[in-house]
Amino acid sequence: MLRPHLLSTICYLHQASARALYRTFQWIKHRFTGVSPGTVQIWIPQTDREQYVQIASSLYEWRQQWQDRIDRSFKTSIPSHLNNGKLKVCVVITSDLNILKSLPTGINSQIIRPLHPVWSLVANVKNATYSIKGIEIRGSKHFEPGSAVYPCRRWSGDGYERPYVVGLQRDTHKFISIICPTSRLENWRVELVENPIVIFQLRHTTGGWDSNDREEAQLLADAMNRRAQ
């Protein structure tokens, strides 16, 4: 006869979703074999619009087919150094890398380092009004007032006046990286960033935080708060 606690465990597993069961299996596999899911960046190379639409449709169907084997996925855009800095749309997936063997034709893929949490500089957009080309804007052109952004390291000799920042765009509600005047930011601090989209954006932005240098970020935060006094 099954013991009560064992019977309850079996019932719980029976009721769990396929995704939860797969994640449990992945944890057990990693725990006892050292094999863990990998993270991969996939994108559609430059092509004509008709073919792009066809490939994108195939990619969507592929993601639907393997959704129970995918632990995490998101779509974002990063600058492409191979395309004069224009944005490259890509999908980042954490999954069993064996499913990549069935990727549709016409899609490029690259295994990347896991998107582990990273210490980053954080600031808030001031609740102030600015005039940009005769138009009054509260907050900034790209970010809502009060919203959190992730300023990157110094990348030029401008005295840290206009660094790149990663933040949620006010119109599209998608994360972007763009140059932003530090005079429009306040409440500088350091936080452990866990959002994989932000971590991915920081990794592909000039001066982005990726080395877990908490001390460097804190020194810069303290300097910016003193500047604001």
Coordinates of C-alpha atoms in Angstrom, one line a residue:
M1 CA 0.0 0.0 0.0
L2 CA 1.3 3.5 -0.9
R3 CA 2.0 5.7 2.0
P4 CA -0.2 8.9 2.2
H5 CA 2.7 11.3 1.5
L6 CA 3.8 9.3 -1.5
L7 CA 0.2 9.0 -2.8
S8 CA -0.2 12.8 -2.5
T9 CA 3.0 13.4 -4.4
I10 CA 1.9 11.2 -7.3
C11 CA -1.5 13.0 -7.4
Y12 CA 0.3 16.4 -7.5
L13 CA 2.6 15.2 -10.3
H14 CA -0.4 13.9 -12.3
Q15 CA -2.2 17.2 -12.0
A16 CA 0.9 19.3 -12.9
S17 CA 1.2 20.8 -16.4
A18 CA 3.5 19.4 -19.0
R19 CA 5.7 22.5 -18.7
A20 CA 6.1 22.1 -14.9
L21 CA 6.9 18.4 -15.3
Y22 CA 9.6 19.2 -17.9
R23 CA 11.2 21.8 -15.7
T24 CA 11.2 19.3 -12.8
F25 CA 12.9 16.8 -15.1
Q26 CA 15.4 19.4 -16.2
W27 CA 16.3 20.2 -12.6
I28 CA 16.7 16.4 -11.8
K29 CA 18.8 15.9 -14.9
H30 CA 21.0 18.9 -14.0
R31 CA 21.2 17.7 -10.4
F32 CA 22.4 14.2 -11.2
T33 CA 24.1 14.5 -14.6
G34 CA 25.3 18.1 -14.7
V35 CA 23.3 18.6 -18.0
S36 CA 21.3 21.9 -17.9
P37 CA 19.4 23.9 -20.5
G38 CA 21.3 26.3 -22.7
T39 CA 20.5 29.8 -23.9
V40 CA 20.5 30.6 -27.5
Q41 CA 19.9 33.7 -29.6
I42 CA 18.1 33.2 -32.9
W43 CA 17.3 35.7 -35.7
I44 CA 16.3 35.9 -39.3
P45 CA 19.1 37.3 -41.6
Q46 CA 18.5 40.1 -44.1
T47 CA 16.1 39.0 -46.9
D48 CA 13.2 40.3 -48.9
R49 CA 9.9 41.0 -47.1
E50 CA 7.9 38.1 -48.5
Q51 CA 10.5 35.6 -47.5
Y52 CA 11.0 37.2 -44.1
V53 CA 7.2 36.9 -43.4
Q54 CA 7.4 33.2 -44.4
I55 CA 10.4 32.5 -42.1
A56 CA 8.8 34.4 -39.2
S57 CA 5.6 32.4 -39.5
S58 CA 7.7 29.1 -39.5
L59 CA 9.5 30.3 -36.4
Y60 CA 6.3 31.1 -34.6
E61 CA 4.9 27.6 -35.4
W62 CA 8.2 26.1 -34.2
R63 CA 7.9 27.9 -30.9
Q64 CA 4.3 26.7 -30.5
Q65 CA 5.4 23.1 -31.2
W66 CA 8.1 23.1 -28.6
Q67 CA 6.6 25.4 -26.0
D68 CA 6.6 22.6 -23.4
R69 CA 10.4 22.2 -23.9
I70 CA 11.2 25.9 -23.7
D71 CA 11.8 27.2 -20.2
R72 CA 11.9 30.9 -21.2
S73 CA 11.8 32.9 -24.4
F74 CA 11.4 36.6 -25.3
K75 CA 11.7 38.8 -28.4
T76 CA 13.8 42.0 -28.4
S77 CA 15.9 44.2 -30.6
I78 CA 19.6 45.0 -30.4
P79 CA 22.0 47.0 -32.6
S80 CA 23.6 45.0 -35.4
H81 CA 27.2 45.8 -36.0
L82 CA 27.0 44.0 -39.3
N83 CA 24.2 46.3 -40.5
N84 CA 25.5 49.8 -39.8
G85 CA 24.1 49.8 -36.3
K86 CA 20.5 49.2 -37.4
L87 CA 18.3 47.2 -35.0
K88 CA 18.3 43.4 -35.3
V89 CA 15.2 41.6 -34.1
C90 CA 16.0 38.4 -32.3
V91 CA 14.4 35.8 -30.1
V92 CA 16.3 34.5 -27.0
I93 CA 15.4 31.1 -25.8
T94 CA 16.5 29.0 -22.8
S95 CA 15.7 25.3 -23.4
D96 CA 17.0 21.9 -24.1
L97 CA 19.4 22.7 -27.0
N98 CA 18.5 19.5 -28.8
I99 CA 15.3 21.1 -30.1
L100 CA 17.4 23.5 -32.1
K101 CA 18.1 20.7 -34.5
S102 CA 14.6 21.2 -35.8
L103 CA 14.8 25.0 -36.3
P104 CA 13.1 26.0 -39.6
T105 CA 15.3 26.7 -42.6
G106 CA 16.6 30.2 -43.0
I107 CA 17.1 31.0 -39.3
N108 CA 20.5 31.8 -37.7
S109 CA 21.3 30.8 -34.2
Q110 CA 24.1 31.4 -31.7
I111 CA 24.6 29.9 -28.2
I112 CA 25.2 32.6 -25.6
R113 CA 26.1 32.8 -22.0
P114 CA 23.3 32.2 -19.5
L115 CA 21.5 35.4 -18.5
H116 CA 22.4 35.4 -14.8
P117 CA 21.5 38.3 -12.6
V118 CA 23.9 41.2 -12.8
W119 CA 24.5 44.3 -10.6
S120 CA 23.7 47.5 -12.5
L121 CA 23.3 51.2 -12.0
V122 CA 19.7 52.3 -11.8
A123 CA 18.1 55.8 -11.9
N124 CA 14.6 57.3 -12.2
V125 CA 13.5 59.7 -14.9
K126 CA 12.7 63.1 -13.3
N127 CA 9.1 64.3 -13.2
A128 CA 10.0 67.5 -15.0
T129 CA 8.9 69.1 -18.3
Y130 CA 11.4 69.8 -21.1
S131 CA 11.0 71.5 -24.4
I132 CA 12.2 69.4 -27.4
K133 CA 12.0 71.2 -30.7
G134 CA 9.2 73.4 -29.4
I135 CA 7.2 70.4 -27.9
E136 CA 6.7 70.2 -24.2
I137 CA 7.5 66.7 -22.9
R138 CA 7.2 65.5 -19.3
G139 CA 9.9 62.9 -18.3
S140 CA 11.9 62.4 -21.5
K141 CA 11.3 61.8 -25.1
H142 CA 11.5 58.0 -24.7
F143 CA 10.7 57.3 -21.0
E144 CA 7.8 58.1 -18.7
P145 CA 8.5 60.3 -15.7
G146 CA 9.4 58.3 -12.6
S147 CA 10.2 55.2 -14.7
A148 CA 13.4 53.2 -13.8
V149 CA 16.2 53.1 -16.4
Y150 CA 19.6 51.3 -16.3
P151 CA 22.4 53.7 -17.2
C152 CA 25.6 52.1 -18.6
R153 CA 29.2 52.8 -17.9
R154 CA 31.1 55.8 -19.2
W155 CA 31.9 55.3 -22.9
S156 CA 33.1 58.7 -24.1
G157 CA 35.0 61.7 -22.7
D158 CA 31.9 63.9 -22.1
G159 CA 32.1 63.7 -18.3
Y160 CA 29.2 61.2 -18.2
E161 CA 26.7 63.7 -19.5
R162 CA 25.0 61.4 -22.1
P163 CA 25.5 57.6 -21.5
Y164 CA 23.5 54.8 -23.0
V165 CA 20.6 53.7 -20.9
V166 CA 18.3 50.7 -21.1
G167 CA 14.6 51.3 -20.3
L168 CA 11.0 50.7 -21.1
Q169 CA 10.0 52.9 -24.1
R170 CA 7.0 55.0 -23.2
D171 CA 5.0 54.3 -26.4
T172 CA 5.9 50.7 -27.4
H173 CA 6.4 49.4 -23.8
K174 CA 9.4 47.5 -25.0
F175 CA 12.9 47.7 -23.6
I176 CA 15.3 49.8 -25.7
S177 CA 18.8 51.1 -25.3
I178 CA 19.4 54.8 -26.2
I179 CA 21.6 57.8 -25.3
C180 CA 19.9 59.8 -22.5
P181 CA 21.1 63.0 -20.7
T182 CA 22.0 62.3 -17.1
S183 CA 20.5 65.7 -16.2
R184 CA 17.1 64.1 -16.6
L185 CA 17.7 61.4 -14.1
E186 CA 17.7 61.2 -10.3
N187 CA 17.8 58.8 -7.4
W188 CA 20.9 57.0 -8.6
R189 CA 21.5 53.6 -7.0
V190 CA 22.7 50.0 -7.6
E191 CA 20.4 47.0 -7.9
L192 CA 20.6 43.4 -8.8
V193 CA 18.9 43.1 -12.1
E194 CA 17.1 39.8 -12.7
N195 CA 14.9 40.6 -15.7
P196 CA 16.5 38.6 -18.6
I197 CA 15.5 41.1 -21.2
V198 CA 17.3 43.9 -19.4
I199 CA 20.3 41.7 -18.8
F200 CA 20.4 40.8 -22.5
Q201 CA 20.0 44.5 -23.5
L202 CA 22.8 45.6 -21.2
R203 CA 25.1 42.9 -22.6
H204 CA 24.6 44.3 -26.1
T205 CA 24.7 48.0 -25.3
T206 CA 27.9 50.2 -25.3
G207 CA 29.1 50.3 -21.7
G208 CA 26.5 47.9 -20.4
W209 CA 27.0 46.1 -17.1
D210 CA 28.0 42.5 -17.5
S211 CA 30.9 41.9 -15.2
N212 CA 29.0 42.1 -11.9
D213 CA 31.3 44.9 -10.7
R214 CA 29.0 46.2 -8.0
E215 CA 31.7 48.4 -6.5
E216 CA 32.3 50.3 -9.7
A217 CA 28.5 50.8 -10.2
Q218 CA 28.2 52.1 -6.6
L219 CA 31.0 54.6 -7.0
L220 CA 29.3 56.0 -10.1
A221 CA 25.9 56.1 -8.3
D222 CA 27.5 58.0 -5.4
A223 CA 29.2 60.5 -7.7
M224 CA 25.9 61.2 -9.6
N225 CA 24.0 61.8 -6.4
R226 CA 26.7 64.2 -5.3
R227 CA 26.5 66.0 -8.6
A228 CA 22.7 66.5 -8.2
Q229 CA 23.2 68.2 -4.8

